[in-house]
Short mmCIF file of C-alpha atoms and ligand atoms in Angstrom, two decimals:
data_model
loop_
_atom_site.label_atom_id
_atom_site.label_comp_id
_atom_site.label_asym_id
_atom_site.label_seq_id
_atom_site.Cartn_x
_atom_site.Cartn_y
_atom_site.Cartn_z
CA MET A 182 0.00 0.00 0.00
CA LYS A 183 0.98 3.65 -0.39
CA ILE A 184 0.15 5.60 2.74
CA ALA A 185 0.55 9.25 3.74
CA ILE A 186 1.04 9.58 7.50
CA VAL A 187 0.33 13.03 8.94
CA CYS A 188 1.71 13.68 12.41
CA TYR A 189 3.40 16.09 14.79
CA PRO A 190 7.20 15.88 14.62
CA THR A 191 7.75 16.61 18.33
CA HIS A 192 8.41 14.38 21.36
CA GLY A 193 4.71 13.74 22.18
CA GLY A 194 3.28 10.23 22.17
CA SER A 195 1.25 10.65 18.97
CA GLY A 196 4.37 11.63 17.00
CA VAL A 197 6.29 8.66 18.42
CA VAL A 198 3.51 6.20 17.56
CA ALA A 199 3.14 7.64 14.03
CA SER A 200 6.93 7.51 13.46
CA GLU A 201 7.30 3.94 14.73
CA LEU A 202 4.28 2.91 12.65
CA ALA A 203 5.87 4.52 9.58
CA LEU A 204 9.16 2.71 10.16
CA GLY A 205 7.43 -0.62 10.75
CA LEU A 206 5.18 -0.33 7.69
CA ALA A 207 8.12 0.76 5.50
CA GLU A 208 10.06 -2.30 6.70
CA ARG A 209 7.09 -4.45 5.70
CA GLY A 210 7.31 -3.09 2.15
CA HIS A 211 4.68 -0.34 2.14
CA GLU A 212 5.49 3.04 0.61
CA ILE A 213 5.16 5.60 3.38
CA HIS A 214 4.98 9.38 2.98
CA ILE A 215 5.40 11.31 6.22
CA VAL A 216 3.82 14.76 6.10
CA SER A 217 4.60 17.17 8.92
CA TYR A 218 5.94 20.69 9.55
CA ALA A 219 9.38 19.22 10.38
CA THR A 220 11.09 15.83 10.17
CA PRO A 221 9.89 13.77 13.16
CA PHE A 222 12.85 13.26 15.49
CA ARG A 223 12.81 9.46 15.18
CA LEU A 224 12.89 9.57 11.38
CA SER A 225 16.03 11.58 10.74
CA SER A 226 18.08 8.69 9.31
CA PHE A 227 17.46 7.12 5.92
CA SER A 228 14.97 4.31 5.63
CA GLN A 229 13.95 2.63 2.40
CA ASN A 230 10.29 3.10 1.37
CA LEU A 231 10.04 6.15 3.63
CA PHE A 232 9.57 9.62 2.14
CA ILE A 233 9.55 12.77 4.25
CA HIS A 234 7.59 15.82 3.11
CA GLU A 235 7.89 18.99 5.16
CA VAL A 236 4.96 21.39 4.94
CA ASP A 237 5.91 24.96 4.06
CA ILE A 238 4.13 27.28 6.43
CA ALA A 239 2.98 30.48 4.74
CA SER A 240 3.91 33.77 6.33
CA TYR A 241 2.41 37.06 5.24
CA PRO A 242 2.08 40.27 7.24
CA LEU A 243 -1.70 39.94 7.13
CA PHE A 244 -1.62 36.58 8.92
CA LYS A 245 -1.49 36.95 12.67
CA TYR A 246 -1.50 33.13 12.82
CA PRO A 247 -0.01 31.03 10.00
CA PRO A 248 -2.79 28.96 8.34
CA TYR A 249 -1.05 25.60 8.91
CA ALA A 250 -4.17 23.50 8.37
CA LEU A 251 -4.55 24.95 4.86
CA ASN A 252 -0.84 24.57 4.00
CA LEU A 253 -1.06 20.95 5.14
CA ALA A 254 -4.15 20.27 3.00
CA ALA A 255 -2.51 21.83 -0.07
CA THR A 256 0.71 19.85 0.52
CA LEU A 257 -1.24 16.59 0.83
CA ALA A 258 -3.00 17.32 -2.45
CA ASP A 259 0.32 18.12 -4.19
CA ILE A 260 2.03 14.99 -2.88
CA HIS A 261 -0.92 12.86 -3.91
CA GLU A 262 -0.62 14.09 -7.49
CA ALA A 263 3.04 13.03 -7.54
CA HIS A 264 2.81 9.74 -5.60
CA HIS A 265 -0.84 8.60 -5.79
CA PHE A 266 -1.08 7.22 -2.26
CA ASP A 267 -4.11 5.09 -1.35
CA LEU A 268 -4.91 6.66 1.96
CA ILE A 269 -4.09 9.44 4.39
CA HIS A 270 -3.59 8.33 7.98
CA ALA A 271 -3.98 11.41 10.21
CA HIS A 272 -2.53 11.08 13.72
CA TYR A 273 -4.16 13.46 16.23
CA ALA A 274 -7.43 14.98 15.13
CA VAL A 275 -6.47 18.64 15.45
CA PRO A 276 -6.01 19.90 12.76
CA HIS A 277 -4.74 16.87 10.81
CA ALA A 278 -8.11 15.18 10.25
CA ALA A 279 -9.68 18.37 8.93
CA SER A 280 -6.72 18.99 6.58
CA ALA A 281 -6.94 15.41 5.29
CA PHE A 282 -10.67 15.87 4.63
CA LEU A 283 -9.97 19.09 2.73
CA ALA A 284 -7.18 17.46 0.67
CA LYS A 285 -9.51 14.63 -0.32
CA HIS A 286 -12.10 17.13 -1.49
CA ILE A 287 -9.56 19.32 -3.29
CA LEU A 288 -8.60 16.19 -5.21
CA ARG A 289 -12.29 15.28 -5.69
CA SER A 290 -11.26 11.69 -5.10
CA GLU A 291 -13.69 9.04 -3.87
CA LYS A 292 -10.93 6.44 -4.02
CA LEU A 293 -8.58 8.23 -1.62
CA LYS A 294 -9.46 7.24 1.96
CA VAL A 295 -8.85 9.12 5.20
CA ILE A 296 -8.21 7.33 8.49
CA THR A 297 -7.95 9.33 11.71
CA THR A 298 -6.25 8.00 14.82
CA LEU A 299 -7.36 9.67 18.03
CA HIS A 300 -4.56 9.84 20.58
CA GLY A 301 -5.95 11.45 23.69
CA THR A 302 -5.64 15.15 24.35
CA ASP A 303 -7.14 15.83 20.91
CA ILE A 304 -10.37 14.50 22.47
CA THR A 305 -10.04 14.95 26.22
CA LEU A 306 -8.55 18.43 26.44
CA VAL A 307 -8.48 20.18 23.10
CA GLY A 308 -11.58 18.35 21.94
CA ALA A 309 -13.59 19.45 24.92
CA ASP A 310 -12.77 23.10 24.21
CA LYS A 311 -16.01 24.41 22.71
CA SER A 312 -14.20 26.39 20.01
CA PHE A 313 -12.89 23.14 18.48
CA TYR A 314 -15.91 20.97 19.15
CA ARG A 315 -17.75 21.18 15.82
CA VAL A 316 -14.73 20.87 13.60
CA ILE A 317 -13.47 17.81 15.53
CA LYS A 318 -16.88 16.14 15.50
CA PHE A 319 -17.16 16.84 11.77
CA SER A 320 -13.64 15.53 10.99
CA ILE A 321 -14.29 12.33 12.96
CA GLU A 322 -17.64 11.75 11.29
CA GLU A 323 -16.27 12.42 7.81
CA SER A 324 -13.19 10.17 8.15
CA ASP A 325 -13.50 6.90 6.24
CA GLY A 326 -12.01 5.09 9.23
CA ILE A 327 -11.39 6.05 12.86
CA THR A 328 -9.11 4.37 15.37
CA ALA A 329 -8.53 5.12 19.06
CA VAL A 330 -5.53 4.05 21.13
CA SER A 331 -7.63 2.60 23.97
CA ASN A 332 -11.13 1.44 24.84
CA PHE A 333 -11.29 4.33 27.27
CA LEU A 334 -10.64 6.84 24.46
CA LYS A 335 -13.16 5.17 22.17
CA ASP A 336 -15.90 5.39 24.82
CA ARG A 337 -14.95 8.95 25.75
CA THR A 338 -15.07 10.03 22.08
CA ILE A 339 -18.47 8.44 21.53
CA ARG A 340 -19.85 10.14 24.65
CA GLU A 341 -18.20 13.53 24.20
CA PHE A 342 -18.95 13.90 20.48
CA ASP A 343 -22.08 11.76 20.20
CA ILE A 344 -20.45 9.59 17.52
CA THR A 345 -22.46 6.75 16.01
CA ARG A 346 -19.72 5.56 13.64
CA ASP A 347 -17.60 2.50 14.42
CA ILE A 348 -14.30 3.34 16.13
CA ARG A 349 -11.64 0.62 16.02
CA VAL A 350 -9.37 0.28 19.07
CA ILE A 351 -5.72 -0.31 18.13
CA HIS A 352 -3.44 0.01 21.12
CA ASN A 353 -0.04 1.72 21.19
CA PHE A 354 2.89 -0.62 20.68
CA VAL A 355 6.62 -1.04 21.32
CA GLU A 356 9.46 -2.88 19.66
CA THR A 357 10.33 -5.57 22.20
CA LYS A 358 13.12 -7.63 20.58
CA HIS A 359 15.64 -4.85 20.14
CA VAL A 360 15.28 -3.81 23.79
CA ALA A 361 15.94 -7.38 24.95
CA GLN A 362 18.87 -7.93 22.58
CA ASN A 363 20.48 -4.64 23.47
CA LYS A 364 22.26 -5.94 26.54
CA GLU A 365 24.18 -2.81 27.47
CA GLU A 366 23.37 -1.93 31.05
CA CYS A 367 22.69 1.59 32.20
CA ALA A 368 25.47 3.22 34.21
CA ARG A 369 23.47 3.22 37.46
CA GLU A 370 26.45 4.41 39.46
CA LYS A 371 26.42 7.68 37.53
CA TYR A 372 22.99 8.58 38.93
CA ALA A 373 23.08 6.55 42.15
CA PRO A 374 26.73 6.27 43.21
CA ASN A 375 25.93 4.76 46.61
CA GLY A 376 23.55 2.07 45.39
CA GLU A 377 20.41 4.16 45.92
CA LYS A 378 17.11 3.03 44.38
CA ILE A 379 16.24 4.84 41.16
CA LEU A 380 12.77 6.24 40.46
CA MET A 381 11.94 7.80 37.12
CA HIS A 382 9.35 9.96 35.38
CA ALA A 383 9.19 11.15 31.75
CA SER A 384 6.65 13.51 30.22
CA ASN A 385 6.06 16.79 28.48
CA PHE A 386 5.77 18.56 31.86
CA ARG A 387 2.26 19.80 31.19
CA PRO A 388 -0.16 20.37 34.12
CA VAL A 389 -2.12 17.22 33.13
CA LYS A 390 0.94 15.09 34.07
CA ARG A 391 0.97 16.31 37.72
CA VAL A 392 4.76 16.28 37.87
CA SER A 393 4.61 18.01 41.27
CA ASP A 394 2.95 14.80 42.57
CA VAL A 395 6.00 12.90 41.28
CA ILE A 396 8.26 15.14 43.37
CA ARG A 397 6.11 14.80 46.49
CA ILE A 398 5.92 11.00 46.16
CA PHE A 399 9.68 10.89 45.73
CA ASP A 400 10.15 13.17 48.73
CA ARG A 401 8.30 10.68 50.95
CA VAL A 402 10.19 7.71 49.50
CA GLN A 403 13.65 9.21 49.97
CA LYS A 404 12.86 10.06 53.59
CA GLU A 405 12.70 6.31 54.25
CA ILE A 406 15.18 4.78 51.84
CA PRO A 407 18.16 6.16 49.91
CA ALA A 408 16.82 7.04 46.46
CA LYS A 409 17.38 9.19 43.39
CA LEU A 410 14.85 10.53 40.87
CA LEU A 411 15.48 10.82 37.13
CA LEU A 412 13.25 13.26 35.24
CA VAL A 413 13.13 13.13 31.45
CA GLY A 414 11.39 15.71 29.27
CA GLU A 415 10.70 19.37 28.83
CA GLY A 416 7.61 21.53 29.04
CA PRO A 417 5.77 24.46 30.56
CA GLU A 418 5.91 23.19 34.17
CA ARG A 419 9.63 22.41 34.26
CA MET A 420 10.68 25.66 36.03
CA PHE A 421 7.93 25.24 38.61
CA VAL A 422 9.00 21.63 39.25
CA GLN A 423 12.64 22.69 39.56
CA GLN A 424 11.62 25.25 42.19
CA LEU A 425 9.62 22.64 44.10
CA VAL A 426 12.66 20.33 44.11
CA LYS A 427 14.70 23.20 45.55
CA ASP A 428 12.06 24.12 48.15
CA LEU A 429 11.89 20.53 49.40
CA GLY A 430 15.68 20.35 49.65
CA LEU A 431 15.89 17.60 47.04
CA THR A 432 18.33 19.23 44.59
CA ASP A 433 21.07 16.65 45.25
CA HIS A 434 18.67 13.75 44.71
CA VAL A 435 16.95 14.74 41.48
CA TRP A 436 18.42 14.59 37.99
CA PHE A 437 16.81 16.70 35.23
CA LEU A 438 17.89 14.89 32.06
CA GLY A 439 15.95 17.08 29.58
CA GLN A 440 14.50 15.85 26.30
CA GLN A 441 15.68 12.39 25.18
CA ASP A 442 14.89 10.91 21.74
CA TYR A 443 14.95 7.37 23.16
CA ILE A 444 14.21 6.74 26.82
CA GLU A 445 15.07 3.02 26.94
CA PRO A 446 18.71 3.60 27.96
CA VAL A 447 17.50 5.65 30.95
CA LEU A 448 14.66 3.24 31.74
CA LYS A 449 17.21 0.45 32.06
CA CYS A 450 18.55 2.28 35.14
CA ALA A 451 15.15 2.59 36.79
CA ASP A 452 13.67 0.47 39.59
CA LEU A 453 10.29 2.15 39.40
CA PHE A 454 8.41 4.51 37.07
CA LEU A 455 5.98 7.14 38.40
CA LEU A 456 2.99 8.32 36.34
CA PRO A 457 0.48 10.03 38.67
CA THR A 458 -1.16 11.77 35.68
CA GLU A 459 -4.58 13.43 35.79
CA GLN A 460 -5.68 11.93 32.49
CA GLU A 461 -4.02 9.44 30.15
CA SER A 462 -5.68 7.95 27.12
CA PHE A 463 -3.20 5.06 27.00
CA GLY A 464 0.18 5.91 28.55
CA LEU A 465 2.80 5.00 25.96
CA VAL A 466 5.52 5.87 28.43
CA ALA A 467 4.17 3.31 30.92
CA LEU A 468 4.34 0.70 28.17
CA GLU A 469 7.92 1.75 27.37
CA ALA A 470 8.73 1.29 31.08
CA HIS A 471 7.15 -2.18 31.10
CA ASN A 472 9.08 -3.05 27.95
CA CYS A 473 12.26 -2.46 29.96
CA GLY A 474 10.90 -4.51 32.87
CA VAL A 475 10.12 -1.49 35.02
CA PRO A 476 6.96 -1.55 37.20
CA VAL A 477 4.74 1.55 37.19
CA ILE A 478 2.99 3.38 40.00
CA GLY A 479 0.35 5.57 38.45
CA ALA A 480 -3.11 7.03 38.62
CA ASN A 481 -6.12 4.85 38.05
CA THR A 482 -7.32 7.00 35.20
CA GLY A 483 -8.24 6.89 31.51
CA GLY A 484 -6.67 4.05 29.54
CA LEU A 485 -3.79 3.43 31.96
CA PRO A 486 -5.50 0.31 33.43
CA GLU A 487 -5.43 -1.17 29.90
CA VAL A 488 -1.62 -1.09 30.14
CA VAL A 489 -0.70 -1.41 33.82
CA ILE A 490 -2.36 -4.32 35.61
CA ASN A 491 -2.93 -3.32 39.20
CA GLY A 492 -1.00 -5.58 41.56
CA GLU A 493 0.60 -7.47 38.66
CA THR A 494 2.76 -5.00 36.73
CA GLY A 495 2.53 -2.06 39.13
CA PHE A 496 -0.06 -0.24 41.19
CA LEU A 497 -2.78 2.21 40.14
CA LEU A 498 -4.27 4.53 42.75
CA PRO A 499 -6.75 7.41 42.70
CA VAL A 500 -5.50 10.64 41.11
CA GLY A 501 -3.78 12.88 43.70
CA GLU A 502 -3.36 10.16 46.36
CA ILE A 503 0.35 10.79 46.76
CA GLY A 504 0.46 9.21 50.22
CA MET A 505 -0.87 5.89 48.92
CA MET A 506 1.40 6.07 45.88
CA ALA A 507 4.45 6.65 48.10
CA GLU A 508 3.42 3.71 50.31
CA LYS A 509 3.19 1.39 47.31
CA ALA A 510 6.49 2.68 45.94
CA LEU A 511 8.16 1.87 49.27
CA ALA A 512 6.51 -1.55 49.37
CA ILE A 513 7.99 -2.39 45.94
CA LEU A 514 11.41 -0.94 46.62
CA LYS A 515 11.77 -2.64 50.01
CA ASP A 516 10.54 -6.07 48.95
CA GLU A 517 12.97 -7.71 46.51
CA GLN A 518 10.59 -10.61 45.81
CA LEU A 519 7.63 -8.35 44.98
CA ASN A 520 9.92 -6.16 42.89
CA SER A 521 11.22 -8.99 40.75
CA LYS A 522 7.69 -10.44 40.29
CA LEU A 523 6.40 -7.07 39.04
CA LYS A 524 9.45 -6.59 36.79
CA HIS A 525 8.92 -9.99 35.20
CA ASN A 526 5.18 -9.42 34.71
CA ALA A 527 5.76 -5.94 33.29
CA ARG A 528 8.09 -7.16 30.57
CA GLU A 529 5.80 -10.12 29.78
CA ARG A 530 2.86 -7.74 29.42
CA ALA A 531 4.75 -5.62 26.86
CA VAL A 532 5.92 -8.65 24.89
CA ASN A 533 2.67 -10.60 24.92
CA HIS A 534 0.17 -7.80 24.36
CA PHE A 535 1.82 -4.75 22.80
CA ASP A 536 4.67 -5.98 20.63
CA ARG A 537 4.98 -4.14 17.32
CA GLU A 538 4.57 -7.41 15.43
CA LEU A 539 1.15 -7.91 17.05
CA ILE A 540 -0.16 -4.39 16.49
CA LEU A 541 1.16 -3.53 13.01
CA PRO A 542 -0.92 -6.25 11.32
CA GLN A 543 -4.00 -4.73 12.99
CA TYR A 544 -3.31 -1.42 11.21
CA GLU A 545 -2.63 -3.22 7.93
CA ALA A 546 -5.89 -5.17 8.20
CA TYR A 547 -7.81 -2.00 9.02
CA TYR A 548 -6.30 -0.18 6.02
CA GLU A 549 -7.36 -3.07 3.75
CA GLU A 550 -10.84 -3.06 5.26
CA ILE A 551 -11.30 0.66 4.66
CA LEU A 552 -9.85 0.55 1.14
CA ASN A 553 -12.15 -2.32 0.18
CA ARG A 554 -15.26 -0.91 1.81
O1 GMT B 228 -0.12 14.49 26.23
C1 GMT B 228 0.75 13.75 25.80
O2 GMT B 228 1.38 12.95 26.50
C2 GMT B 228 1.07 13.77 24.35
C3 GMT B 228 0.01 13.08 23.59
C4 GMT B 228 0.24 13.16 22.13
O3 GMT B 228 -0.71 12.98 21.42
O4 GMT B 228 1.32 13.40 21.62
O5 GMT B 228 -0.08 11.74 24.11
C5 GMT B 228 -1.28 11.07 23.96
O6 GMT B 228 -1.03 10.10 22.96
C6 GMT B 228 -0.19 9.00 23.33
C7 GMT B 228 0.03 8.11 22.11
O7 GMT B 228 -1.15 7.56 21.64
C8 GMT B 228 -0.84 8.26 24.50
O8 GMT B 228 -0.06 7.13 24.86
C9 GMT B 228 -0.93 9.22 25.68
O9 GMT B 228 -1.58 8.59 26.75
C10 GMT B 228 -1.76 10.45 25.28
N1 GMT B 228 -1.70 11.46 26.36
C11 GMT B 228 -2.77 11.77 27.09
O10 GMT B 228 -3.87 11.26 26.95
C12 GMT B 228 -2.55 12.80 28.14
#
């Protein structure tokens, strides 16, 4: 098949999923055209069957805001004329699904299909903003196919937007073989020179991630056992979090590692991953932790229970219950037997349920289904 994948190029989960999907499909012989405003960070090296098209964003003194959605639609139409792809797969509804719809109609093509994958905040946060509501509902309803990354997100979309169309759930995925084969150990002693336990969190430091809860949980943990915290990512709350670390006297115990293209090397150092997020449609980062055999303590919210099995691969507790989360973290870190059971189960969960080789065929089958409908 020839597929145009539209996505954000940045470090968010939707961009990672779209990039890994593109790489996987290209490896399986499909011709993939990535369309974005920059080259997604995971796609910077050459890969056969993979074409990258950067959208030129118009600037003109009249435009207070560049009309990206229109530039994207026009680019999709241009690329289609040169490469004749079979379908556009838009990752993240805003504004990609609307641009894909427009491109299809510019081309006046019945044959060209549009599939939209809903990732989370496009529905739960942005989608709920009234100013976007009608255009998102319209783009979902007009897509030829719709997928959601969890059952939670599917149900939420149906409720929030009163959708009667079928939405196919295709979970996020990870590449599990490479992680296992790549035997190099993380240099734990760099972060924890005296054998301290290592806790970790990675996110885009947006309020929805409740990174201050991560700090407060860690504060309680390190009062009882020697521990270090590794923080990966960048975002609007980073300065605030840094100040909180200072105020709690934790500066010597917390490492800010900034943005990382691949978090597996850091995850291999971690004993425990913290994700006390307010809302999570799936929690790709929790799956990445499990893939490295790292248990997760998180919030019992959104689609996270579809990834983390409470009591088996980690513990999920009510949002904001930092006391309970700290207690569970201590229970895991103090009990070697419980820790190794959770580690084992976590890795098994990634391999048996979310391996790339299990999920990619689901996308391929869905593409075929939509093209033949
Ligand atoms: O908010 C983010 O973490 C970024 C966002 C995105 O679209 O880039 O992530 C969402 O999509 C991921 C990939 O499908 C999901 O694993 C994340 O759970 C989801 N984030 C939220 O729902 C908050």
